[in-house]
mmCIF file of C-alpha atoms in Angstrom:
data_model
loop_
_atom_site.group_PDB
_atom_site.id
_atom_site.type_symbol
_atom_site.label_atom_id
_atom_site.label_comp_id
_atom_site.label_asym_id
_atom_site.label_seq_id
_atom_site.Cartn_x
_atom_site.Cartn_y
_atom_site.Cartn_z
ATOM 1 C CA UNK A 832 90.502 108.979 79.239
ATOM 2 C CA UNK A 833 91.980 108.055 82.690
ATOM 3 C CA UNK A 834 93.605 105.172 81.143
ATOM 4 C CA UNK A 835 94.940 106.669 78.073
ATOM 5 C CA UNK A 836 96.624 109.132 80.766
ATOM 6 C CA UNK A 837 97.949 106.496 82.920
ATOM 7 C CA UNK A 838 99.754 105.047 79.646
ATOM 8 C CA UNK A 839 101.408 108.458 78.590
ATOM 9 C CA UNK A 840 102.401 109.277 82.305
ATOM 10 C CA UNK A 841 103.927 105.736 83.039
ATOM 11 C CA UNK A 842 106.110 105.775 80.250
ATOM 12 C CA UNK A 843 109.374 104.242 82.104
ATOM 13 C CA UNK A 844 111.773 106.738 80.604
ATOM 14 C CA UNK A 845 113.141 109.035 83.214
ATOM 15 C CA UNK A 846 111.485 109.074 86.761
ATOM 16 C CA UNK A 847 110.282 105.149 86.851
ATOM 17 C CA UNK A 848 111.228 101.346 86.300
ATOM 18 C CA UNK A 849 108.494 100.923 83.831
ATOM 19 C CA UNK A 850 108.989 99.870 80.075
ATOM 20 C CA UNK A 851 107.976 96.495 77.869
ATOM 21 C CA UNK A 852 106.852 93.554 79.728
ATOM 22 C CA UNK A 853 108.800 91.469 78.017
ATOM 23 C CA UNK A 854 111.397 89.633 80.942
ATOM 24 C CA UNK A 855 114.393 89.355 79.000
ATOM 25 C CA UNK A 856 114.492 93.196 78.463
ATOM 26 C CA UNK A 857 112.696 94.736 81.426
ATOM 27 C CA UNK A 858 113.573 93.931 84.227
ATOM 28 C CA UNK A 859 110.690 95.685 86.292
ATOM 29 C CA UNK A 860 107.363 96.286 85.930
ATOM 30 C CA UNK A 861 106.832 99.509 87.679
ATOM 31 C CA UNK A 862 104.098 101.906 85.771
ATOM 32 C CA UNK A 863 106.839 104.321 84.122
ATOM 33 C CA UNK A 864 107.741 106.556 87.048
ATOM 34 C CA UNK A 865 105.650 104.986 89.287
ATOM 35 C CA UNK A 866 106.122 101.323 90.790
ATOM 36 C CA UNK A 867 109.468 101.660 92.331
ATOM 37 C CA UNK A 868 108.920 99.801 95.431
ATOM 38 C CA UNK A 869 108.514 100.466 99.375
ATOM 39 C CA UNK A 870 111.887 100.064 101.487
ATOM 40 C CA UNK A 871 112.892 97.092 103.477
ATOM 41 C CA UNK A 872 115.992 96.416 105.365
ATOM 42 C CA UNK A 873 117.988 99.668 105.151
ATOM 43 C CA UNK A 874 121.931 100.044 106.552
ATOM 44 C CA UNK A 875 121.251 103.102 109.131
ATOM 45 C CA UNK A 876 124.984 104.182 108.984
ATOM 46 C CA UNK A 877 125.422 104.063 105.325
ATOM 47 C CA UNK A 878 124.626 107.928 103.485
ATOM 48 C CA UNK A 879 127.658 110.066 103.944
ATOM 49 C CA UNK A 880 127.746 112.506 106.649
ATOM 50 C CA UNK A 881 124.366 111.189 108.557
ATOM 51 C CA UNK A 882 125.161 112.412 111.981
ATOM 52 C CA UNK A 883 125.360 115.747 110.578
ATOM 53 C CA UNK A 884 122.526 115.816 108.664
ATOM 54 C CA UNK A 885 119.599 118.013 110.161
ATOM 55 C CA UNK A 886 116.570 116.167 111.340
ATOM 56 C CA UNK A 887 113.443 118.944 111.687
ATOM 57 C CA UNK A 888 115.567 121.753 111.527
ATOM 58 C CA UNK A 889 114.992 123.872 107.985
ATOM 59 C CA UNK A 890 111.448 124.236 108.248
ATOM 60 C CA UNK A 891 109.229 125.031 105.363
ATOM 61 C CA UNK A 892 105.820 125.835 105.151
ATOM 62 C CA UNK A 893 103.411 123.808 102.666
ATOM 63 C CA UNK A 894 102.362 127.513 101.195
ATOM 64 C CA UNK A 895 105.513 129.510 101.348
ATOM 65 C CA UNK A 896 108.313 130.300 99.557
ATOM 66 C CA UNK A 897 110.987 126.824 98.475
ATOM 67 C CA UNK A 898 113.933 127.223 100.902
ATOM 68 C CA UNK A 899 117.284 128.882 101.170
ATOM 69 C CA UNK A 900 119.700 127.249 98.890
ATOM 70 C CA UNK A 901 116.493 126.180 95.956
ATOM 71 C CA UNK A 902 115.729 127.628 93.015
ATOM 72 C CA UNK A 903 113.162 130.662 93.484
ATOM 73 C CA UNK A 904 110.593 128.305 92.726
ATOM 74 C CA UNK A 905 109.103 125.595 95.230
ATOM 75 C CA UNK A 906 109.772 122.451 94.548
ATOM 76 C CA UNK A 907 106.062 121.369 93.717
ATOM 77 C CA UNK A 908 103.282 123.471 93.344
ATOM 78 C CA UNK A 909 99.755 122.175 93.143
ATOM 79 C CA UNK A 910 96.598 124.626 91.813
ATOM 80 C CA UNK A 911 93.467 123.750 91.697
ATOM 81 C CA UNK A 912 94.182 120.430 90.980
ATOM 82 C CA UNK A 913 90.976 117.870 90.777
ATOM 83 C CA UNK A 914 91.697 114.000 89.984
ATOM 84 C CA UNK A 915 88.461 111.774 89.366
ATOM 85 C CA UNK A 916 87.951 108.388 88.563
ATOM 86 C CA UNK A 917 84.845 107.764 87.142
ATOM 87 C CA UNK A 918 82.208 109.603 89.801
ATOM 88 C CA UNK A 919 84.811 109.374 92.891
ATOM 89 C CA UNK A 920 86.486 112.657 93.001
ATOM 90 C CA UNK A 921 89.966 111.661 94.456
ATOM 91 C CA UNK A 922 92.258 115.201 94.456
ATOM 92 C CA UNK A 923 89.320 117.814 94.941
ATOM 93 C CA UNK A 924 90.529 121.209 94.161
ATOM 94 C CA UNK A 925 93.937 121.337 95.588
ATOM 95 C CA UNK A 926 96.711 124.215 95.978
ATOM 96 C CA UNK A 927 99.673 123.340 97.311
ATOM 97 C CA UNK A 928 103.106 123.998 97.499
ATOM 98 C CA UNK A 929 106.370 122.656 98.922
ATOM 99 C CA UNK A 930 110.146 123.747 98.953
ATOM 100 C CA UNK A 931 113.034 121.931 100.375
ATOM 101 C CA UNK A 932 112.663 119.642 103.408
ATOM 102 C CA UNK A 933 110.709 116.177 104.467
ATOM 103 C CA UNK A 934 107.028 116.741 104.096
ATOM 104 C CA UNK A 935 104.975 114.218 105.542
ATOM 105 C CA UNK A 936 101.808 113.556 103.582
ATOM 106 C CA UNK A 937 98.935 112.395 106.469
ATOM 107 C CA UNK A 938 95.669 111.291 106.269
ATOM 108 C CA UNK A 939 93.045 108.392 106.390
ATOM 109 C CA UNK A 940 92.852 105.535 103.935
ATOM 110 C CA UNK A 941 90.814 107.071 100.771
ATOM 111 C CA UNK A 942 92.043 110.500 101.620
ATOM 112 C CA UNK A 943 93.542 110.843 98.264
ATOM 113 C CA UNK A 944 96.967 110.507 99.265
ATOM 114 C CA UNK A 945 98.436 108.032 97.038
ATOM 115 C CA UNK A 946 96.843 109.824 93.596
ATOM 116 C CA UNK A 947 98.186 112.933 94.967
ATOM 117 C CA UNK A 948 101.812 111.429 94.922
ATOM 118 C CA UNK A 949 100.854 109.401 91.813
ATOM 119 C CA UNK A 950 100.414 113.231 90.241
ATOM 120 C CA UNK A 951 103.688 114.255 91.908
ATOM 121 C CA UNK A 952 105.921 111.952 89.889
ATOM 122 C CA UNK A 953 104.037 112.612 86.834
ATOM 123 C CA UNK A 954 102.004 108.948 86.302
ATOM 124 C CA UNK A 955 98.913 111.003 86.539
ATOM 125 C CA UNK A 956 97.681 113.683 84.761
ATOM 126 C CA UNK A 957 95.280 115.926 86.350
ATOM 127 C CA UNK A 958 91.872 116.323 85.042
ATOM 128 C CA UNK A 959 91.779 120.172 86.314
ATOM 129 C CA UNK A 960 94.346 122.523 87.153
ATOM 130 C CA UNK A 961 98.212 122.646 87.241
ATOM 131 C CA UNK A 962 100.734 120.885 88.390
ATOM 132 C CA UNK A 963 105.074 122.332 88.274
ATOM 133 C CA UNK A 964 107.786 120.147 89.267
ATOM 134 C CA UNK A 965 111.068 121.589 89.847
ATOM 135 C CA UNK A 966 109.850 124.745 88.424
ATOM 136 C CA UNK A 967 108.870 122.568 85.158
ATOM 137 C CA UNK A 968 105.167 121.527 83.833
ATOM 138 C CA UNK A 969 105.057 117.919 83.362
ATOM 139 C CA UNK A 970 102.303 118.465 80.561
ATOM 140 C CA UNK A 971 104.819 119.379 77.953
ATOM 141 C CA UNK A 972 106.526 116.207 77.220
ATOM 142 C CA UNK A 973 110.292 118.000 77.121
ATOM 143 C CA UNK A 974 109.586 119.438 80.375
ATOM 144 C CA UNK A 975 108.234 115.891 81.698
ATOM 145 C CA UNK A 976 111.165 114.340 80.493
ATOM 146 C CA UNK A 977 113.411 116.744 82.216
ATOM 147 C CA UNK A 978 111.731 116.282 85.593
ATOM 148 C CA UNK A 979 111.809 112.331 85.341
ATOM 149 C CA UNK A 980 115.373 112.616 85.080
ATOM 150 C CA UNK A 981 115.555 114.531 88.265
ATOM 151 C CA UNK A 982 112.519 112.722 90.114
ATOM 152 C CA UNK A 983 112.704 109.629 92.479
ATOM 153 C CA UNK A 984 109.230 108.124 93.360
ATOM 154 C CA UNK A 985 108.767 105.016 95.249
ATOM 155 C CA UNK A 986 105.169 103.478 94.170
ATOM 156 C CA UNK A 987 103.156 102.060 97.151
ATOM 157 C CA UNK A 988 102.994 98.643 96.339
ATOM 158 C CA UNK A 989 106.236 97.658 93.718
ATOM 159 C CA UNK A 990 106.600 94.982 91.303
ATOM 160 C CA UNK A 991 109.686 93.524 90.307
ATOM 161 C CA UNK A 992 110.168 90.947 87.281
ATOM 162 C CA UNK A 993 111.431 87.969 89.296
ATOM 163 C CA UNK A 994 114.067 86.583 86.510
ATOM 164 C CA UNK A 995 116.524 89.471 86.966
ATOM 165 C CA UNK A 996 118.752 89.904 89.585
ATOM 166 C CA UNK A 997 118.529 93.142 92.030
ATOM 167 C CA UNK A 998 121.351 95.158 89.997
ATOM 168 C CA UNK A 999 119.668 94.218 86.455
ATOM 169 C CA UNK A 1000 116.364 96.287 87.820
ATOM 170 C CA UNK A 1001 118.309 99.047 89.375
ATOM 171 C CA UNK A 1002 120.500 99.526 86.111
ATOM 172 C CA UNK A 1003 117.324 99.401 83.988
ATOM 173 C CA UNK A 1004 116.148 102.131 85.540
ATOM 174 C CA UNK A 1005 119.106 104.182 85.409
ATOM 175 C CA UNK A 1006 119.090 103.502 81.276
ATOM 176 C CA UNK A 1007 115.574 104.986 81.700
ATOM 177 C CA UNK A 1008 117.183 107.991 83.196
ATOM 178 C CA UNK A 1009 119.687 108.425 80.795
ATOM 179 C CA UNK A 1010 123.070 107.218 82.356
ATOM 180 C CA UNK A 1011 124.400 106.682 79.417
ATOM 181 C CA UNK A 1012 128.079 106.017 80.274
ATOM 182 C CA UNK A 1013 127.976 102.177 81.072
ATOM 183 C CA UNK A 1014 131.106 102.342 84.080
ATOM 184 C CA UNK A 1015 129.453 105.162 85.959
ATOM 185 C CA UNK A 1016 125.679 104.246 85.181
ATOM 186 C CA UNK A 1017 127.255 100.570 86.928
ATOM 187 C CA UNK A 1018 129.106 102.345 90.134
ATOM 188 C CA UNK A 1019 125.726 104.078 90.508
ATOM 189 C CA UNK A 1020 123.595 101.442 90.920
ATOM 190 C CA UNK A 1021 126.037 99.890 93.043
ATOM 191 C CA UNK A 1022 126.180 102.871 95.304
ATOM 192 C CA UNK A 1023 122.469 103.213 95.394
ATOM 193 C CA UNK A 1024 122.383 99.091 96.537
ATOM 194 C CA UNK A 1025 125.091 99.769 98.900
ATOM 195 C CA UNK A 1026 123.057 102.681 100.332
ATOM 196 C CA UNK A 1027 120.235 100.219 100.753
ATOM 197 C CA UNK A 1028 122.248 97.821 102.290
ATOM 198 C CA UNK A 1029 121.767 94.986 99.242
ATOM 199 C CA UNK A 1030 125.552 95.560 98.132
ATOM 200 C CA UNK A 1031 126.563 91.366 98.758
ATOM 201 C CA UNK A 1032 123.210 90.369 97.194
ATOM 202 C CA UNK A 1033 122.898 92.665 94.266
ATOM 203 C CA UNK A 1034 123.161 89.494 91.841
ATOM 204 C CA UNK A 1035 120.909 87.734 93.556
ATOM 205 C CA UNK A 1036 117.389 87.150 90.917
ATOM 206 C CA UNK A 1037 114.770 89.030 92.491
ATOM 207 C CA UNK A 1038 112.498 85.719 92.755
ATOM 208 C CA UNK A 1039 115.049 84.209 95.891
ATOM 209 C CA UNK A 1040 115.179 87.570 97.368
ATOM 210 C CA UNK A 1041 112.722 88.101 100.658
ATOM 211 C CA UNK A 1042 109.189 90.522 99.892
ATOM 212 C CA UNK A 1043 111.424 92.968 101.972
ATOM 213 C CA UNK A 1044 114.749 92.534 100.097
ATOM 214 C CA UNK A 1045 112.722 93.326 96.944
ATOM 215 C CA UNK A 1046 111.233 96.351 98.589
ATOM 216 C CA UNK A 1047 115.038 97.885 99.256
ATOM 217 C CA UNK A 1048 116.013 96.949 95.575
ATOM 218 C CA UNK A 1049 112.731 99.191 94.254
ATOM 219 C CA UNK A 1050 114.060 101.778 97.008
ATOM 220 C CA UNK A 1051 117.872 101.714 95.591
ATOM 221 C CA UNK A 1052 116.213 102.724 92.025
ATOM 222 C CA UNK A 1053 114.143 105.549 93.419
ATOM 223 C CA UNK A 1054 117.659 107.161 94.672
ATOM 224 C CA UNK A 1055 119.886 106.978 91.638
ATOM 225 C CA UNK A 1056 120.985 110.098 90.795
ATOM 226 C CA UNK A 1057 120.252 111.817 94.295
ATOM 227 C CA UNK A 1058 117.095 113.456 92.593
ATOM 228 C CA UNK A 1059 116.077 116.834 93.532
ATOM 229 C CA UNK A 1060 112.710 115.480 94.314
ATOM 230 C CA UNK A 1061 112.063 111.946 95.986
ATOM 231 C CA UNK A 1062 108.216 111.023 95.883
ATOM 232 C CA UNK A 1063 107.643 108.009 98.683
ATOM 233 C CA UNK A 1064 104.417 106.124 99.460
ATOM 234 C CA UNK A 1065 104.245 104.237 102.756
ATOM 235 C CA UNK A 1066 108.122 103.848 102.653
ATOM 236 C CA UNK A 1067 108.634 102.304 105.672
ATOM 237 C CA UNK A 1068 105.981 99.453 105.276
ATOM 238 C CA UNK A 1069 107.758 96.110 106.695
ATOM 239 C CA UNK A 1070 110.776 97.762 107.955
ATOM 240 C CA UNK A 1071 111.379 96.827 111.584
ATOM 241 C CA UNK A 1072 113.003 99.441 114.277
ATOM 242 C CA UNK A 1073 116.659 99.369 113.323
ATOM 243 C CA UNK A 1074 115.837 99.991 109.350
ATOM 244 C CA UNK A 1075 112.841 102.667 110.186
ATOM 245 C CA UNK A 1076 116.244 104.455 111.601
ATOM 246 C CA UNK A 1077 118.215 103.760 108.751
ATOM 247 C CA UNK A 1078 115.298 105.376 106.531
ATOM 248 C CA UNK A 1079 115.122 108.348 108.778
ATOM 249 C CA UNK A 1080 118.749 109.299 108.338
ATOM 250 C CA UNK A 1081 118.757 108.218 104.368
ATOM 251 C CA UNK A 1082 116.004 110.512 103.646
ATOM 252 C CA UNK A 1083 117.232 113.331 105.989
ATOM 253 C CA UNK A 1084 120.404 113.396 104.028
ATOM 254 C CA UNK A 1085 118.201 113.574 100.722
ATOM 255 C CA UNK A 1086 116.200 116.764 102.065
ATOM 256 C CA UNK A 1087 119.284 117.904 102.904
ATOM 257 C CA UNK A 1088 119.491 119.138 99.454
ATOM 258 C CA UNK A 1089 116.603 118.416 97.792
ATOM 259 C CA UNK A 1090 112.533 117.901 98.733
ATOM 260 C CA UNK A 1091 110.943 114.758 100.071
ATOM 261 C CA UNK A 1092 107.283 113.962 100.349
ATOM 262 C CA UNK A 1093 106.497 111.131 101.903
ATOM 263 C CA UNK A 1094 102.904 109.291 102.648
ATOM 264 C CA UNK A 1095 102.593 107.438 105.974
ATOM 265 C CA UNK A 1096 100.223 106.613 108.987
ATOM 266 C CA UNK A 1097 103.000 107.037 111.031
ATOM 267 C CA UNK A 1098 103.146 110.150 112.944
ATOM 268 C CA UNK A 1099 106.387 109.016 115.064
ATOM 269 C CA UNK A 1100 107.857 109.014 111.960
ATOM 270 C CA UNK A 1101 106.104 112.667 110.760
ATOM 271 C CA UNK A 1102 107.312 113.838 114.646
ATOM 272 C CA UNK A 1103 110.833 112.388 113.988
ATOM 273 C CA UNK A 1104 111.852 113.539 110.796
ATOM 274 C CA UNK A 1105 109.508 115.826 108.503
ATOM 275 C CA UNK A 1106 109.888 119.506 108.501
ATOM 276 C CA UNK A 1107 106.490 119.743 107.385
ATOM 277 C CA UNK A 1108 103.066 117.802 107.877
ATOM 278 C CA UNK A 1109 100.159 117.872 105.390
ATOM 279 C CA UNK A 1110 96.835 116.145 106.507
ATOM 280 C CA UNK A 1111 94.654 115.506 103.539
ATOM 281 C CA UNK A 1112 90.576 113.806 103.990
ATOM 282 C CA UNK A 1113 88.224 113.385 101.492
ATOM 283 C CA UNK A 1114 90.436 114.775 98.576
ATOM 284 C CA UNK A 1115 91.607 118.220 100.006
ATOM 285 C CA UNK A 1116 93.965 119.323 102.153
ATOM 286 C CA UNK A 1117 92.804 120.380 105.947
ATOM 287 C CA UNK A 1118 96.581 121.321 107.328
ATOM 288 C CA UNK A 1119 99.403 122.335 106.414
ATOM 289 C CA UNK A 1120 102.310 123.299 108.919
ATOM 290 C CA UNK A 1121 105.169 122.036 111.065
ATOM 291 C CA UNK A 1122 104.993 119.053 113.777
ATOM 292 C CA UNK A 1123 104.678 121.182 116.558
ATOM 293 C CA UNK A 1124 101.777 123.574 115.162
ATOM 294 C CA UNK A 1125 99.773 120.455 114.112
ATOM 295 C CA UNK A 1126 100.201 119.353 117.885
ATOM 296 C CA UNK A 1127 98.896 122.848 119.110
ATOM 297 C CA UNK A 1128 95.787 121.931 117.689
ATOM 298 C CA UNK A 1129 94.883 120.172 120.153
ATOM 299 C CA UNK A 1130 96.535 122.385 122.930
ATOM 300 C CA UNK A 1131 93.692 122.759 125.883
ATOM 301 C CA UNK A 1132 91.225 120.194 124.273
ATOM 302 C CA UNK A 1133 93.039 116.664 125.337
ATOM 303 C CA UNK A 1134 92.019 115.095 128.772
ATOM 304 C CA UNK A 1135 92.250 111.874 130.561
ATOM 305 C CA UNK A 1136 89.829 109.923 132.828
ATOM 306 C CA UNK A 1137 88.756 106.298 134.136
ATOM 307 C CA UNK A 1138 85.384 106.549 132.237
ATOM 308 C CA UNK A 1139 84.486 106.961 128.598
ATOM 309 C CA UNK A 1140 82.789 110.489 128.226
ATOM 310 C CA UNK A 1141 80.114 111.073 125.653
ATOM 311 C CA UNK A 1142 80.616 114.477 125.787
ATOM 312 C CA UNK A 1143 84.430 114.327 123.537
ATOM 313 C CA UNK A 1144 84.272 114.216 119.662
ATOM 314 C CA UNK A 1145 87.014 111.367 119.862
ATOM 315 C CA UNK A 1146 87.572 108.782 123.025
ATOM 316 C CA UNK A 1147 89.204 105.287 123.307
ATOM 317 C CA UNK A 1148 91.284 103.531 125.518
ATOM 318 C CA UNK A 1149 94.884 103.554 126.733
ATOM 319 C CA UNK A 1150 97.132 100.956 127.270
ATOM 320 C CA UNK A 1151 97.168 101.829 130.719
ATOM 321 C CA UNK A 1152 93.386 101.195 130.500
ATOM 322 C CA UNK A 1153 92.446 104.924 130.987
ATOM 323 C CA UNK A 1154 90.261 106.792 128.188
ATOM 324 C CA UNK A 1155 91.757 109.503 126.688
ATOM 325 C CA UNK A 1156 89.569 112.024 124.898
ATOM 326 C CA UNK A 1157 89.580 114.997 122.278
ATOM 327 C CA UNK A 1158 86.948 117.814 122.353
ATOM 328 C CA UNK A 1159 85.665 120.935 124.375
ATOM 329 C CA UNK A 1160 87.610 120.529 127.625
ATOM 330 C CA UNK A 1161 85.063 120.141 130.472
ATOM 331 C CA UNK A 1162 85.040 122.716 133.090
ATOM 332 C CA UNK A 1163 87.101 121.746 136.409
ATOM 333 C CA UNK A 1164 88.911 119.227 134.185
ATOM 334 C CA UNK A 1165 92.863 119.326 133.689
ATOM 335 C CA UNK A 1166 93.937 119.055 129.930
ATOM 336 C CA UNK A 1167 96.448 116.367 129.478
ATOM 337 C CA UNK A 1168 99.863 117.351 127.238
ATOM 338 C CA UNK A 1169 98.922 116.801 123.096
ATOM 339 C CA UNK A 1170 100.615 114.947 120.651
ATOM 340 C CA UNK A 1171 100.967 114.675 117.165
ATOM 341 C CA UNK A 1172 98.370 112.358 116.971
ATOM 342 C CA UNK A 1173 96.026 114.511 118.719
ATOM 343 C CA UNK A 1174 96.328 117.051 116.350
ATOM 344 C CA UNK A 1175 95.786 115.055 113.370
ATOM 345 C CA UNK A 1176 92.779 113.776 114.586
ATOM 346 C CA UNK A 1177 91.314 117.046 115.179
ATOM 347 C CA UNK A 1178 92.495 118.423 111.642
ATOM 348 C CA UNK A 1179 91.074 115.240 110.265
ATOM 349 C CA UNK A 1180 87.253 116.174 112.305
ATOM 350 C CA UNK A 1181 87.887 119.590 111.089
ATOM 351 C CA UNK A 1182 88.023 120.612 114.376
ATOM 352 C CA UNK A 1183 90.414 123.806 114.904
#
C-alpha cells in the first residue's frame, strides 16, 4: 500500500520534477513533487529587495492562527497524522499547524522529519488523519493538483538526469506546473537560475556541472512561480558561508509572502532566520515556538566547569576544553547564558 501511495503522490505534474524516465523527455528524476534537489552555490544579493526583507520579525506560532496578510486558513495544518512503514511508525499522531513565516523543522536523525515534509508536498499520503495545504486537501486529486501548482519542495537528496542541461530540468518542471505560455514559462526559469546564481551556466548538461551546481539547479525548480508554500529538506547541505547567506536572504524574501518549512541540524541557521522552531523525536512533535522561547528552556539549567559532572542529563566538552552541562543546576553553582542549542537538547530529553 505504501508504494502504491508513493506512485499516486509523486506524480510530477504540479509541485515536482518527476515524470517518465525516459532521458530524451524527462529531464529529472525527482519522485513527482518530491526530488527537487538541496541548494549549492547561491548569489546572496540576487532576490529583489533583500535588505528589506524581515529576518525573525513576523512571528507565528506552530498552533495559532496563519498570519496577517494569509488567507484565514494556516498554511499547513497537520491532525492526527500517523505515517508507518511496515512496523516503524515514522509520523506518530501529529497536529500541527503553520501560517506565514520560516519554520525550522529540528530534530535527530530518525525523528521523522523528512516523511513529515515528504507529506507536506503531497508525495506521501498519510495512513491516519488529515493533512490541508493552502487551505486545500491533497486527497482529492483537483485539490492536489491545485496545491502542486502553488507548492515548491526541495527533496533531501535530488536526482537530476545528467543528459540535459540545467535550463532543460528547470523548464520541465515548470511544464509540470502548467506554464503553458512558452516565452514566459522560458524568462521564468531563467529568473529562477539567475536567482540561484546558475544564469551563465544554465546550458551547461547537468553531467559537467559540480554535485553542488546540480544542487542549485534542483533549488531554481523548487522556486518557479514564487509558491505560496516552499517545502526544504537540509537546504543548505554543501553550501559554504557566503551561499548559507545567500539562502538566508532568498528564503526570507519567500516568507515574506508566503510559508517556508525547512529541515536542518543547524540551529545558527533556525537562530538566524526562522520565525518559528519545531523539534520533532521519535515521530511527534515535543516543541513548538519561537527561537528565543526554545532557548528559555534551558534558562537556569546550563552551567560550566573544569570537570565532567555525573550529576547533568547532558555534558561534553568545549572547545575551550571546559565541560558544559544541561540539567538541575547544582546549588552554589552559577548558570551559564543558554542557547538555542541548549534548548533543543532539553526539548529533545523531554526535559521542560
Amino acid at each position: 500500500m505504501g508504494a502504491r501511495r508513493r506512485r499516486r503522490g509523486s506524480v510530477g505534474r504540479g509541485g515536482g520534477a518527476g515524470g517518465p524516465r525516459d532521458r530524451r523527455t524527462a529531464p529529472a528524476r525527482c519522485d513527482g513533487p518530491d526530488r527537487r534537489g538541496p541548494p549549492t552555490g547561491l548569489r546572496p544579493s540576487r532576490p529583489r529587495h533583500l535588505s528589506e526583507a524581515p529576518v525573525n520579525t513576523s512571528h507565528t506560532t506552530a498552533t495559532g492562527p496563519a498570519a496577517a496578510g494569509q488567507a484565514d486558513h494556516p498554511a499547513v495544518v497537520a491532525e492526527g497524522v500517523t505515517k508507518r512503514f511496515g512496523r516503524t511508525v515514522a509520523v506518530d499522531h501529529l497536529d500541527l499547524a503553520l501560517g506565514r513565516g520560516v519554520i525550522g523543522l529540528l530534530g535527530p536523525n530518525g525523528a521523522g522529519k523528512t516523511t513529515l515534509l515528504r507529506t507536506f508536498a503531497t508525495v506521501l499520503a498519510p495512513d491516519a488523519g488529515q493533512v490541508r495545504l493552502l487551505g486545500l486537501d491533497p486527497a482529492r486529486p483537483t485539490e492536489r493538483l491545485e496545491i502542486r501548482r502553488r507548492l515548491g519542495y526541495l527533496p533531501q537528496r535530488p536526482e537530476l538526469y545528467r543528459s540535459f542541461t540545467a535550463f532543460e530540468v528547470v523548464e520541465y518542471v515548470a511544464i509540470l506546473k502548467e506554464h503553458t505560455d512558452r516565452r514566459r514559462r522560458a524568462a521564468e526559469c531563467r529568473r529562477v537560475l539567475e536567482l540561484v546564481g546558475l544564469a551563465d551556466l544554465m546550458h551547461r548538461r547537468v553531467r559537467t556541472l559540480s554535485g553542488g551546481m546540480q544542487q542549485r539547479v534542483a533549488l531554481a525548480a523548487s522556486l518557479l512561480g514564487t509558491p505560496d508554500l516552499l517545502v526544504l529538506d537540509e537546504p543548505a547541505t554543501g553550501l559554504d558561508p557566503e551561499q548559507r547567506l545567500g539562502l538566508r536572504s532568498l528564503l526570507a524574501e519567500t516568507a515574506s509572502h508566503g510559508t517556508v518549512v525547512l529541515s536542518t541540524h543547524n540551529t545558527a541557521e533556525v537562530a538566524a532566520l526562522c520565525t518559528t522552531v519545531v523539534v520533532m523525536t521519535q515521530g511527534a512533535v515535543v516543541f513548538a515556538g519561537t527561537p528565543a522561547e526554545l532557548t528559555a528552556l534551558a534558562e537556569g539549567r546550563v552551567w560550566e566547569s573544569e570537570v565532567q559532572e555525573h550529576v547533568a542529563a547532558r555534558s561534553w566538552m568545549t572547545a575551550s576544553g571546559t565541560y558544559r552541562h544541561l540539567g538541575t543546576l547544582p546549588v552554589g553553582t552559577e548558570a551559564a547564558t543558554p542557547t538555542l542549542d541548549d534548548g533543543y537538547l532539553l526539548a529533545v530529553r523531554g526535559i521542560r
